[in-house]
XYZ file of C-alpha atoms in Angstrom:
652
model
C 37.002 -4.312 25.188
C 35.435 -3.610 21.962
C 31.658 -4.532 20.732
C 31.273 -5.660 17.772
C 28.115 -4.327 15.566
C 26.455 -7.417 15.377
C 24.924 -9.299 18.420
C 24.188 -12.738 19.393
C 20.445 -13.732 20.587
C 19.901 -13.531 23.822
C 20.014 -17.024 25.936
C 15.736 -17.089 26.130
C 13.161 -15.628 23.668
C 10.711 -13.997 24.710
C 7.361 -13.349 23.031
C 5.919 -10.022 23.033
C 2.869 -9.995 24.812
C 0.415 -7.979 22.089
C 1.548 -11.081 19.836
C 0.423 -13.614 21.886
C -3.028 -11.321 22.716
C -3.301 -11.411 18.589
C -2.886 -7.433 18.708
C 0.116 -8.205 16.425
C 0.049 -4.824 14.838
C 1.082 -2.772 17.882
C 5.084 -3.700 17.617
C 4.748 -5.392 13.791
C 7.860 -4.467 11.869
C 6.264 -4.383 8.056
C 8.544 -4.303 4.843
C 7.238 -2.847 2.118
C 7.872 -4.529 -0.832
C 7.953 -2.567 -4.484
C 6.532 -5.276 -6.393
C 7.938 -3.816 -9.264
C 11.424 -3.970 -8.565
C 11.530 -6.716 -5.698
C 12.337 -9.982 -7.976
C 11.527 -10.734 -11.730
C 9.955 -14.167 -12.328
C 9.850 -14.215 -16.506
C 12.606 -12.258 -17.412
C 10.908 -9.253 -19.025
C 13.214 -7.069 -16.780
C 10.185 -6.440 -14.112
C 9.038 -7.583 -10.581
C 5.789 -9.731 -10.675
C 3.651 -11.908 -8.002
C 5.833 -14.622 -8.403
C 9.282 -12.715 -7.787
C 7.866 -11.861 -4.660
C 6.727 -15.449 -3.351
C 10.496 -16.850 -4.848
C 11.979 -14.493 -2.112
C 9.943 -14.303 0.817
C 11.885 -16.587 2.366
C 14.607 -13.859 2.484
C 11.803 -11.618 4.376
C 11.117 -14.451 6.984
C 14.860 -15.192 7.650
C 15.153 -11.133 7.957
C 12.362 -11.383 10.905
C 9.691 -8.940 9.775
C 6.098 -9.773 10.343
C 4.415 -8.522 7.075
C 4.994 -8.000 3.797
C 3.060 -4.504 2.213
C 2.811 -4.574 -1.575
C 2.497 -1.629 -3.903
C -0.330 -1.956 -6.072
C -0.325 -4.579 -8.568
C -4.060 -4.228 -10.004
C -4.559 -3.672 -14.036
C -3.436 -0.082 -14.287
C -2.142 1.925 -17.807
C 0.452 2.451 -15.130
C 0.616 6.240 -15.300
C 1.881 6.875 -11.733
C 3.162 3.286 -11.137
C -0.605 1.610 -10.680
C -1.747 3.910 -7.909
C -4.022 5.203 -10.933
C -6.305 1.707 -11.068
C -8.809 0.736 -13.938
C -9.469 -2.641 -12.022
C -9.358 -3.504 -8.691
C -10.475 -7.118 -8.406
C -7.693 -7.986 -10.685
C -4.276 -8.304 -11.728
C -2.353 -7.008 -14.018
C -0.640 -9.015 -16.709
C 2.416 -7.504 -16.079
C 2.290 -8.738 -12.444
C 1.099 -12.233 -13.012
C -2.468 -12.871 -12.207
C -5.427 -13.402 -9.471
C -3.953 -17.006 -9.124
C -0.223 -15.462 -8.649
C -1.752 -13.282 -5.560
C -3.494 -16.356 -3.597
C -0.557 -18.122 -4.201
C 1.629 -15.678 -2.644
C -0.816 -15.161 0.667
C -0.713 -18.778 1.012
C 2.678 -19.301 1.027
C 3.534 -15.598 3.415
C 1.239 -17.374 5.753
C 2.977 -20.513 5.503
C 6.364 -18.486 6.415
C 4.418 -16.735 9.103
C 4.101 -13.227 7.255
C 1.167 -11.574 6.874
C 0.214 -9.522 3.928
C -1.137 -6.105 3.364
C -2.195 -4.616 0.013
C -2.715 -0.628 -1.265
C -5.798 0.343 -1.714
C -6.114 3.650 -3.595
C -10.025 4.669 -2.820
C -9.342 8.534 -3.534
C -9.249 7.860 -7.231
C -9.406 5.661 -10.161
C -7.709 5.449 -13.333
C -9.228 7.982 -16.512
C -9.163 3.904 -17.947
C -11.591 2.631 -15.271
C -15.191 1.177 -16.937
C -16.612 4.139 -14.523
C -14.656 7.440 -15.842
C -14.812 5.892 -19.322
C -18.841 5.657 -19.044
C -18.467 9.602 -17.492
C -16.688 10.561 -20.933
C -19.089 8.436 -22.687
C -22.216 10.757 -21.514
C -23.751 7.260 -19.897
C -26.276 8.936 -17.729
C -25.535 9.222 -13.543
C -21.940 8.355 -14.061
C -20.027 11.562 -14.091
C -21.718 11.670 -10.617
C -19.436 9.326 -9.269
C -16.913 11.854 -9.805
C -16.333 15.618 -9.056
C -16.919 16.669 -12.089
C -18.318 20.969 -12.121
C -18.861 23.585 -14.513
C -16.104 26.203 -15.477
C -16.345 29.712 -14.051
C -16.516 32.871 -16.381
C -19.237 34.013 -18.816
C -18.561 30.659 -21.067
C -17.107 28.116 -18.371
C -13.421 28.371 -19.852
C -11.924 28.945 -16.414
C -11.504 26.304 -13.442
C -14.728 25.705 -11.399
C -12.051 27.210 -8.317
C -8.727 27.486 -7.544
C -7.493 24.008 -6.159
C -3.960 22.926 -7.389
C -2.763 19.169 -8.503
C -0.105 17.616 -6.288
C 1.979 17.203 -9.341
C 1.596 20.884 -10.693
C -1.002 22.985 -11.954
C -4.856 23.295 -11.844
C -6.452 20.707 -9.609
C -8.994 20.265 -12.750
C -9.236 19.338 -16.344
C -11.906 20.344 -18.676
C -13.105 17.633 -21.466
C -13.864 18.172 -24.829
C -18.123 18.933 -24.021
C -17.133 22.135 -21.588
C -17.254 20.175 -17.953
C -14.336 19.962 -15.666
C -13.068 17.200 -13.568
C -11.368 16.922 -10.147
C -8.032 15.701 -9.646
C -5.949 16.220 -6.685
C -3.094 14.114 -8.712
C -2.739 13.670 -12.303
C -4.993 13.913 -15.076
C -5.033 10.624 -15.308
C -6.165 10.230 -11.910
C -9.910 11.798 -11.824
C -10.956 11.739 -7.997
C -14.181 10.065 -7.066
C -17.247 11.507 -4.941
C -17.449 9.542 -1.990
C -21.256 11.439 -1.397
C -22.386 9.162 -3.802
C -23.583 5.596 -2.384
C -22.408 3.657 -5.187
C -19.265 4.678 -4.761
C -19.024 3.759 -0.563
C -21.305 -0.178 -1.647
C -17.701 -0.259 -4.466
C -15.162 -0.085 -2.162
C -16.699 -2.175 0.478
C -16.910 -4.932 -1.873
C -13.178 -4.330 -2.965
C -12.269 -4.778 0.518
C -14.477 -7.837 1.001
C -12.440 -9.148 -2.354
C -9.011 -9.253 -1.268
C -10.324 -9.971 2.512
C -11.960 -13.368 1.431
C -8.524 -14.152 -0.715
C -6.742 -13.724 2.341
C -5.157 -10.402 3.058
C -4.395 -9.091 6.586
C -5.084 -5.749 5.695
C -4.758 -2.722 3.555
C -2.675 0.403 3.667
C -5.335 3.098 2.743
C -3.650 5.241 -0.125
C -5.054 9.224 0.669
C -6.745 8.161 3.375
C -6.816 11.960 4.271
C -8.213 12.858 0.340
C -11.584 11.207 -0.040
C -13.744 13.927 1.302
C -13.982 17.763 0.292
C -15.666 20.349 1.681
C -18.518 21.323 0.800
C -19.168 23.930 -2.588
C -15.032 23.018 -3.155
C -14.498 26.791 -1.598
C -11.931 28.873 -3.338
C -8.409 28.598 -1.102
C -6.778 31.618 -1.899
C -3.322 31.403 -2.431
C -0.970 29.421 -4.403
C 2.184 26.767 -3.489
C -0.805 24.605 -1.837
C 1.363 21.415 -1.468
C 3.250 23.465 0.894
C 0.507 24.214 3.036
C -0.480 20.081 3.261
C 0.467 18.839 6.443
C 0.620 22.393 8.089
C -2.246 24.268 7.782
C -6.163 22.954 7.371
C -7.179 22.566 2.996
C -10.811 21.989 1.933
C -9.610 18.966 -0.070
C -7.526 17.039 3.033
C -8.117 16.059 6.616
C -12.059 16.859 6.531
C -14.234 15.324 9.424
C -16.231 13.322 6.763
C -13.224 10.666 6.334
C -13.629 9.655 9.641
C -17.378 8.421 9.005
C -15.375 5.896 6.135
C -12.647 4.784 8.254
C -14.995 3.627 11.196
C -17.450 1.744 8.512
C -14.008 0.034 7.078
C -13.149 -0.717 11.022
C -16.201 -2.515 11.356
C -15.983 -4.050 8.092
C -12.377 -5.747 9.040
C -13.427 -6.608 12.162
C -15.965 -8.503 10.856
C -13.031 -10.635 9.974
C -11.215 -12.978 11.802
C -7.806 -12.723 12.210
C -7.169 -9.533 13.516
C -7.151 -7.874 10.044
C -6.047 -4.079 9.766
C -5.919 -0.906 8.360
C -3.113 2.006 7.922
C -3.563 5.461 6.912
C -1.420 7.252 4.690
C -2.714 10.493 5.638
C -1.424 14.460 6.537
C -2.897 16.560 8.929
C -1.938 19.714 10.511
C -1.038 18.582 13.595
C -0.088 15.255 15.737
C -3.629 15.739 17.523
C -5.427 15.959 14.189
C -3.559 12.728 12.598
C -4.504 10.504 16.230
C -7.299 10.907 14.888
C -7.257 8.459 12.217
C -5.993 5.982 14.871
C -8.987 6.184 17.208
C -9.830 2.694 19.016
C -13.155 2.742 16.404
C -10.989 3.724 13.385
C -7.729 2.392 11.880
C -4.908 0.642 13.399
C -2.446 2.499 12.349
C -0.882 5.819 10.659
C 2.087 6.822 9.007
C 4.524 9.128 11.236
C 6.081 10.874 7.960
C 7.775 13.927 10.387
C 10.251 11.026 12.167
C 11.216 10.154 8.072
C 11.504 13.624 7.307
C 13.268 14.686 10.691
C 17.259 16.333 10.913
C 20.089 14.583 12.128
C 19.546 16.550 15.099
C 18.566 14.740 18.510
C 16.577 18.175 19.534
C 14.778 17.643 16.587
C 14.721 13.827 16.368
C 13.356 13.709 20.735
C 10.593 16.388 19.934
C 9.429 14.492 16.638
C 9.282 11.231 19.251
C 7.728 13.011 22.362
C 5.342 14.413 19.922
C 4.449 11.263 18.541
C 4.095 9.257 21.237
C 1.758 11.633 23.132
C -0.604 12.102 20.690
C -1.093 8.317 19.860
C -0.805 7.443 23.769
C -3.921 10.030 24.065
C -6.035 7.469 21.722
C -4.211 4.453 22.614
C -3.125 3.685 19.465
C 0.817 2.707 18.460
C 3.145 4.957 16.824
C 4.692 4.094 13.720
C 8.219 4.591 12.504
C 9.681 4.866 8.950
C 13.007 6.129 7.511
C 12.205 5.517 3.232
C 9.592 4.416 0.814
C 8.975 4.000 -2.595
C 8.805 8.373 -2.949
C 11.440 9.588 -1.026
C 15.171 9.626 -1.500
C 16.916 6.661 0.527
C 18.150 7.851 3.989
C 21.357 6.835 3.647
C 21.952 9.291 0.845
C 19.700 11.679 3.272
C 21.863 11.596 5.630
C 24.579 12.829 3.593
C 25.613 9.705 1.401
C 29.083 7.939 1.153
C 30.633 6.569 4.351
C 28.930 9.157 6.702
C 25.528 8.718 5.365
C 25.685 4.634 5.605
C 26.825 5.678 9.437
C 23.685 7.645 10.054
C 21.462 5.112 8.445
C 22.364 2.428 10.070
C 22.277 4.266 13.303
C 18.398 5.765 12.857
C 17.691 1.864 12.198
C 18.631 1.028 15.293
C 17.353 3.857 17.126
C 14.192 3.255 15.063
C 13.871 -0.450 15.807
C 14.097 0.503 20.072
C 11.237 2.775 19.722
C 7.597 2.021 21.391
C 5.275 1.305 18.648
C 5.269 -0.264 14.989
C 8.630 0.141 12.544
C 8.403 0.502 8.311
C 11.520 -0.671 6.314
C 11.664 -0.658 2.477
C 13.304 -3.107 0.688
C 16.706 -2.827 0.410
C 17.370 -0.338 3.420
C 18.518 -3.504 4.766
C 21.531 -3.819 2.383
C 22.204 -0.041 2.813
C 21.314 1.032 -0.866
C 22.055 4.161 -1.147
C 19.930 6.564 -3.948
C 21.187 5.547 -7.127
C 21.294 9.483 -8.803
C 22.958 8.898 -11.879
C 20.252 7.082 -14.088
C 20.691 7.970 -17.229
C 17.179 10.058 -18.843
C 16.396 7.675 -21.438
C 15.645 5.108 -18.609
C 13.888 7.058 -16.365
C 10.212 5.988 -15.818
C 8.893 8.244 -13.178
C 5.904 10.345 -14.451
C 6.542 13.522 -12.769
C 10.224 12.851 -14.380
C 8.507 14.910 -17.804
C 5.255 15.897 -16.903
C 3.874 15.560 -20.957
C 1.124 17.598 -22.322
C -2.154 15.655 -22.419
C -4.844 15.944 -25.433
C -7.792 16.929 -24.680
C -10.286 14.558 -23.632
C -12.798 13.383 -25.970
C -16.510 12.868 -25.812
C -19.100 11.159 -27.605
C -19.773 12.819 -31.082
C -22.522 15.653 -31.448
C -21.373 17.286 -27.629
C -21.027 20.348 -27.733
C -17.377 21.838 -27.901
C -15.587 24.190 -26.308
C -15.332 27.528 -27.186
C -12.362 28.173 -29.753
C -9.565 30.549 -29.038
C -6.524 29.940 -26.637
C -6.634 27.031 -24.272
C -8.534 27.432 -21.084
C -5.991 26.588 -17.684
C -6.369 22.579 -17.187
C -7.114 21.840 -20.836
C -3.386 20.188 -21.902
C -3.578 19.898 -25.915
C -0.240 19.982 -28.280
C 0.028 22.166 -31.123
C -0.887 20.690 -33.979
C 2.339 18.648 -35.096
C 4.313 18.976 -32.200
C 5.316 16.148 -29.858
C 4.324 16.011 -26.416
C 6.717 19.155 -24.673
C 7.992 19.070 -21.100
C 6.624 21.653 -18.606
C 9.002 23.508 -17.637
C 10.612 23.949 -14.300
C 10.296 27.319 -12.455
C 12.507 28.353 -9.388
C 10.868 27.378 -6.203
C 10.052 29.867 -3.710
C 10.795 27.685 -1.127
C 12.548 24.645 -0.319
C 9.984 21.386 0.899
C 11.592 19.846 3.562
C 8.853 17.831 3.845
C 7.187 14.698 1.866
C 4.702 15.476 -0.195
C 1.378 14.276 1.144
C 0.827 10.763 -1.156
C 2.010 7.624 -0.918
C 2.743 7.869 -4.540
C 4.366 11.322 -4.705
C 7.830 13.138 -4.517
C 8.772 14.653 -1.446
C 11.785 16.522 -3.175
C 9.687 19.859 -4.260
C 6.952 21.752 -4.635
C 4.987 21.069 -7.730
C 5.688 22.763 -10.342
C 9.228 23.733 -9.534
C 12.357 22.823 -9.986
C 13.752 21.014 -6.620
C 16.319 22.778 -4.684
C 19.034 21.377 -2.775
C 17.836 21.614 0.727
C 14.533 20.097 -0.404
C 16.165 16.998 -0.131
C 16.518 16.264 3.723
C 20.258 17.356 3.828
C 21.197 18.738 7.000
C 23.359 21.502 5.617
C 27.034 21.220 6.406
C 26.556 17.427 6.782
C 25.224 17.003 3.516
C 27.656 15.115 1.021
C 30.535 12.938 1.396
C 32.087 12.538 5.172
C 34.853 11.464 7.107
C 34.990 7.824 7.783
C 32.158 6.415 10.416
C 34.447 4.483 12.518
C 34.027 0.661 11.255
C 31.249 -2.042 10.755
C 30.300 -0.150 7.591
C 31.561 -2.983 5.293
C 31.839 -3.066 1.522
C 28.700 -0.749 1.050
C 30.575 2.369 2.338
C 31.162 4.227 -1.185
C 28.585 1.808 -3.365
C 25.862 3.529 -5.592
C 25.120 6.945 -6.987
C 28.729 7.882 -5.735
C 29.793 10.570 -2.636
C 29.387 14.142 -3.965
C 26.560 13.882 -6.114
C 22.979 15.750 -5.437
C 20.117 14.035 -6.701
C 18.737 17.106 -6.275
C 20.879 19.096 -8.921
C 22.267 16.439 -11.416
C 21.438 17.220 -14.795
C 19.262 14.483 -14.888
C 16.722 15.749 -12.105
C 14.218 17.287 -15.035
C 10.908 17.929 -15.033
C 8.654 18.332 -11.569
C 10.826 16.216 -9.398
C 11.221 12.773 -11.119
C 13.526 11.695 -8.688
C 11.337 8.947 -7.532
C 13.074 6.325 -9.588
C 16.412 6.470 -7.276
C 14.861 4.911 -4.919
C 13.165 2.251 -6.821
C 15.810 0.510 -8.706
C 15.525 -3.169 -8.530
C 17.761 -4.489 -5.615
C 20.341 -6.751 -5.721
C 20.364 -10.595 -4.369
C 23.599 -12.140 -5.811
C 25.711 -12.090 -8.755
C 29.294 -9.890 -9.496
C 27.454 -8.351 -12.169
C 23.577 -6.949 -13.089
C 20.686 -8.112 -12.720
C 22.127 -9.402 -9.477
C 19.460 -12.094 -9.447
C 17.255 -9.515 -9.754
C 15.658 -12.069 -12.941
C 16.633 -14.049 -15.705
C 17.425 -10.778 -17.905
C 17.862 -7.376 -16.812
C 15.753 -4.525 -14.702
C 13.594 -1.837 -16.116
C 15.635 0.778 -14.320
C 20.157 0.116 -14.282
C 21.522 -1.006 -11.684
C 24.975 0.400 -10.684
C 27.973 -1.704 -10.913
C 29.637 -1.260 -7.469
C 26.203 -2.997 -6.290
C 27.639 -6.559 -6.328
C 29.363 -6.109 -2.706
C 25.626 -4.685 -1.342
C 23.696 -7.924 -2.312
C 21.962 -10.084 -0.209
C 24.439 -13.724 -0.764
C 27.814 -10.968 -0.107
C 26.541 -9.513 2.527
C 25.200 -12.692 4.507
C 27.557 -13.754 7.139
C 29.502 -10.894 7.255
C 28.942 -9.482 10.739
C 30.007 -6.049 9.944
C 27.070 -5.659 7.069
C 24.000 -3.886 7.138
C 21.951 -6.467 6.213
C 23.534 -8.933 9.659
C 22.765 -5.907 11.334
C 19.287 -5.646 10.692
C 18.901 -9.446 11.218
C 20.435 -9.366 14.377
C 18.268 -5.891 15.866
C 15.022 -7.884 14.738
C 16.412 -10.966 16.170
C 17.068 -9.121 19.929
C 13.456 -7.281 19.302
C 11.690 -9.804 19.216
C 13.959 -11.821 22.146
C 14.127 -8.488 24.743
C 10.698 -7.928 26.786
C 11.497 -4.270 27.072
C 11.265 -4.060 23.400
C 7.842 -4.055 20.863
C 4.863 -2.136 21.834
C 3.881 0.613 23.786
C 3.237 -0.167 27.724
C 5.513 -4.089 27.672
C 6.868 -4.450 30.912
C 6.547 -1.966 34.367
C 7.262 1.641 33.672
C 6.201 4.771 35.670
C 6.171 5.967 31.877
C 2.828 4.815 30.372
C 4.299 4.530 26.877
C 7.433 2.283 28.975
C 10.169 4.852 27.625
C 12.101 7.296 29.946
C 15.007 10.018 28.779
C 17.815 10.252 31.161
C 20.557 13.220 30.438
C 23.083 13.134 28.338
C 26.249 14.468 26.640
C 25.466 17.466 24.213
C 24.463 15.578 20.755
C 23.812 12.349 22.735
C 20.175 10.839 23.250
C 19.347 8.721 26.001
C 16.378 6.250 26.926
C 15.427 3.634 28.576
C 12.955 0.708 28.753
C 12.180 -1.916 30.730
C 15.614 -3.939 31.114
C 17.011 -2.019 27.919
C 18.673 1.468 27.321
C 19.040 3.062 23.698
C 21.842 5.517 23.046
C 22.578 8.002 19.930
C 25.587 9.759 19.299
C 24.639 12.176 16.795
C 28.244 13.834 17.008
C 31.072 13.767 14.407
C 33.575 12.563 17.172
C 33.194 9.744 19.532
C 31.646 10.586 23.387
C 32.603 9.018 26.654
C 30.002 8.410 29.161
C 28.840 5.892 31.625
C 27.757 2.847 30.692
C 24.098 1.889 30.474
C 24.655 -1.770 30.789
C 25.872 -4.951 28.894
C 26.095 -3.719 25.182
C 24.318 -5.969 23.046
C 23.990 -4.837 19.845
C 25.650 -1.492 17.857
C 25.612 0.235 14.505
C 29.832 0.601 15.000
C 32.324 -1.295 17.369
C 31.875 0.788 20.613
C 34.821 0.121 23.646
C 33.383 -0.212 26.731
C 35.313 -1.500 29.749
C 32.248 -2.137 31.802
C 31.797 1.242 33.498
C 32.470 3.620 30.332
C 31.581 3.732 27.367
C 33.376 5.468 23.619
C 30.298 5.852 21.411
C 31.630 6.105 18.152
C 30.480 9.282 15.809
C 27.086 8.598 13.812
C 26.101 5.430 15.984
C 23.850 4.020 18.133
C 24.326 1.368 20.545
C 21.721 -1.297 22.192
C 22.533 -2.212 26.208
C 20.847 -4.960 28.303
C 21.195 -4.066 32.341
């Protein structure tokens, strides 16, 4: 007989038991939503608040249990409001406080909670407290990193720290001082040594606790502390070293001290409110850390996003993961794409092939222990759209501009004249703003970069390189057919053949962040696709009609039915959710039995998982009852044909 991909529910449901006990984070599947381009409520072409609230029903039907959103506080929106002048408010272009109240009340009426950014590592150069630092207001540049140059008259960087998105790590203003930031200009980092700035954020939290929020997802969470006299590193490429090897500006011992005060703080809270670090460290051990019974709930697992198509690679990225959380007793967490990475279906190689793979990780994803990230609109199967034309492009690294210099109150002292000292960014007189230009990288970054609002495609600074993008070589590109259940989204988007990585397009640092963020599609032959009333800030592609949510509803061989249906069966099977459910001489309840060459295998309690990471279909025994696959898999009870590029669900 043949499975189809799609499954019916199960004849009882079953409630996970860290649910019932209100520890509803340990197996929470969260969808992050990019308010931005989620759903336009008054037609000026841009997701708001009330986009969002219009379609939650959509998230509740899909069977997720929260809803992240991207910040939406007033920003001048230089790296897509993670650079924030205000944090107790919204900004017009988002709707207003009233908009966000609104929308917790009625996620909580669905049953979805809600978590919001918080970006704590820096403010906006527009926030009242950088613009009193400028404005020579006495104390306030203490708030902030801001040093001295080094050399006989200050003109060169106070050391030699380098910006995520290129270039010196500091930028001097107009009366001789420099200022730390680990992102953009526009992004000066704060001093979290200074107690004003620890009393600021614990009343930001308070805020949006007391409105309603279940929690935040701590932007940097790694970032906020540096060590001490900011010592000199000593080598260059220094986002390629993040995530690998320890950096006085990342993963120092003093964040810890924050994250256990912000425990406390949400605990104080009813409702089992929570926390989730986006944060790098050089190791597995070093990132449990963050997850410590007295620190956050949870932390992003950004090596199972960035791993191979490769079960070697993809079982020691889980065995790995699990340990070190199972040491603290914390959940892992699993995520294929955000809002800076290039969408895994294009990943895995794009076209017919790379929807295959996708859908496949989801599912193998989804029957992990622990928690489970989707972005909105994996679960149509967008692929990266990688033809946007430049005019419309709106990510900053996209042209990384030259700034003017910064300028202070009048009768400070200037700067000495003559060339312009490294980190001062000034055009010539009468010349527009200039690209920087790229430079070959040494290297290709197979990793993301270490920011929930940064490219993972290169090193800063460079110009990407092919490999940078997650390709796994020969499987890169367009591939033969995945064996069936792929439906109408097969070929849609971007098209088969072409590398976001090298289209002509791909200027600038990386600026390939606004692939992935291209307003999705809900119904409609033609764009907006009920995105709004009018069009989207970014095109849409034409061939996106067949991927929207109203075509691809009902249709049992679509993505979207899929991931209804594996959220549906999560939620019904015991042996599913969080670490430890149900008897298992495996404290984490998850055991590998062998298989086939290019085949994983595991179990859980009453469930079995398999992956058939091979471009030709495998015969083997079967686990049990299939109940669920990625492609039509014939089984006749005993053995099984796993397609190529599947994975298949079995009950026994």
């Amino acid at each position: 007989m043949t499975h189809e991909s799609t499954a019916v529910g199960l004849a009882s449901a079953y409630s996970n038991a860290t649910t019932a006990s209100g520890d509803w984070w340990r197996d929470a599947v969260i969808y992050q939503v990019y308010v931005r381009s989620f759903a336009d409520s008054d037609g000026d072409g841009i997701g708001d608040l009330r986009g969002v609230r219009s379609r939650l029903p959509h998230l509740a039907r899909l069977g997720v249990d929260a809803v992240w959103l991207t910040p939406f506080y007033v920003s001048p929106q230089a790296d897509g409001g993670y650079d924030v002048a205000d944090y107790r408010a919204v900004d017009p272009l988002f709707g207003d406080l009233a908009d966000a109240d609104e929308l917790v009340r009625a996620a909580h009426g669905l049953g979805l909670r809600v978590i919001v950014d918080v970006v704590p590592n820096h403010t906006s150069e527009q926030h009242p407290w950088f613009r009193a630092a400028l404005a020579g207001e006495p104390g306030a540049r203490e708030r902030y990193l801001f040093r001295r140059g080094r050399g006989a008259d200050g003109s060169l960087p106070p050391n030699d720290w380098e910006s995520i998105f290129g270039g010196p790590a500091w930028t001097r203003v107009a009366d001789g001082d420099w200022y730390l930031h680990l992102f953009a200009p526009e992004q000066p980092d704060l001093d979290w040594t200074h107690p004003e700035v620890t009393a600021e954020f614990d009343s930001v939290l308070r805020f949006w606790l007391d409105l309603g929020v279940d929690g935040f997802r701590i932007d940097v969470a790694h970032g906020m502390v540096k060590a001490d006299g900011l010592p000199d590193i000593g080598r260059g490429a220094q986002a390629t070293l993040i995530g690998t090897e320890p950096l006085p500006f990342f993963d120092q011992d003093g964040v810890h001290e924050i994250h256990r005060a912000w425990r406390r703080l949400l605990d104080s809270y009813e409702g089992r409110r929570i926390g989730v670090a986006e944060a790098w460290a050089p190791s597995s051990e070093r990132l449990a850390l963050y997850v410590r019974p007295d620190e956050l709930h949870q932390a992003f697992n950004f090596r199972f996003l960035n791993c191979p198509w490769d079960p070697e690679a993809m079982r020691t990225v889980i065995d790995e993961s699990l340990s070190a959380t199972t040491a603290v007793g914390a959940p892992t967490t699993w995520v294929l794409s955000n809002h800076d990475v290039v969408r895994h279906v294009t990943r895995y190689g794009g076209g017919r092939q790379g929807l295959a793979r996708a859908r496949a990780a989801a599912l193998l994803m989804l029957a992990l222990p622990g928690s489970a990230y989707l972005y909105q609109g994996e679960e149509l199967g967008l692929p990266e759209v990688t033809d946007l034309p430049p005019e419309s492009r709106q990510d900053p690294a996209f042209r990384r501009v030259r700034r003017p210099q910064i300028p202070v109150p009048a009768g400070a002292p200037a700067p000495g004249s003559g060339p312009a000292a490294p980190g001062i960014i000034a055009p010539r007189d009468g010349e527009p703003p200039a690209p920087t230009p790229c430079e070959p990288a040494p290297e290709p970054q197979l990793a993301p970069q270490p920011h929930g609002h940064t490219g993972p495609e290169a090193e800063p600074g460079t110009c990407p390189a092919p490999e940078a993008q997650g390709h796994t070589g020969p499987g890169a590109g367009p591939g033969p057919e995945a064996g069936g259940g792929l439906g109408p989204e097969a070929d849609a988007g971007g098209g088969p053949g072409v590398d976001p990585l090298t289209a002509p397009e791909a200027e600038g640092q990386d600026g390939l962040r606004d692939g992935c963020r291209v307003p999705i599609p809900w119904d409609g032959p033609e764009p907006p696709y009920g995105f709004g009333p009018a069009g989207s800030w970014l095109p849409q592609p034409p061939a996106w009609a067949g991927l929207s949510v109203a075509a691809q509803t009902g249709d049992p061989h679509s993505t979207l039915e899929l991931y209804r249906a594996a959220l549906e069966l999560r939620r019904a099977m015991p042996g599913l959710g969080a670490p430890g459910a149900g008897p298992s001489p495996d404290p984490r309840g998850m055991r590998w039995l062998p298989a086939p060459d290019g085949v994983l295998l595991f179990t859980r309690p009453g469930f079995a998982c398999t992956l058939n990471t091979r471009p030709d279909a495998v015969e083997l025994p079967a686990p049990g009852r299939p109940v669920l696959s990625s492609a039509p898999v014939e089984t006749d009870g005993r053995t099984v044909r796993l397609p190529p590029d599947s994975c298949t669900w079995w009950a026994f």
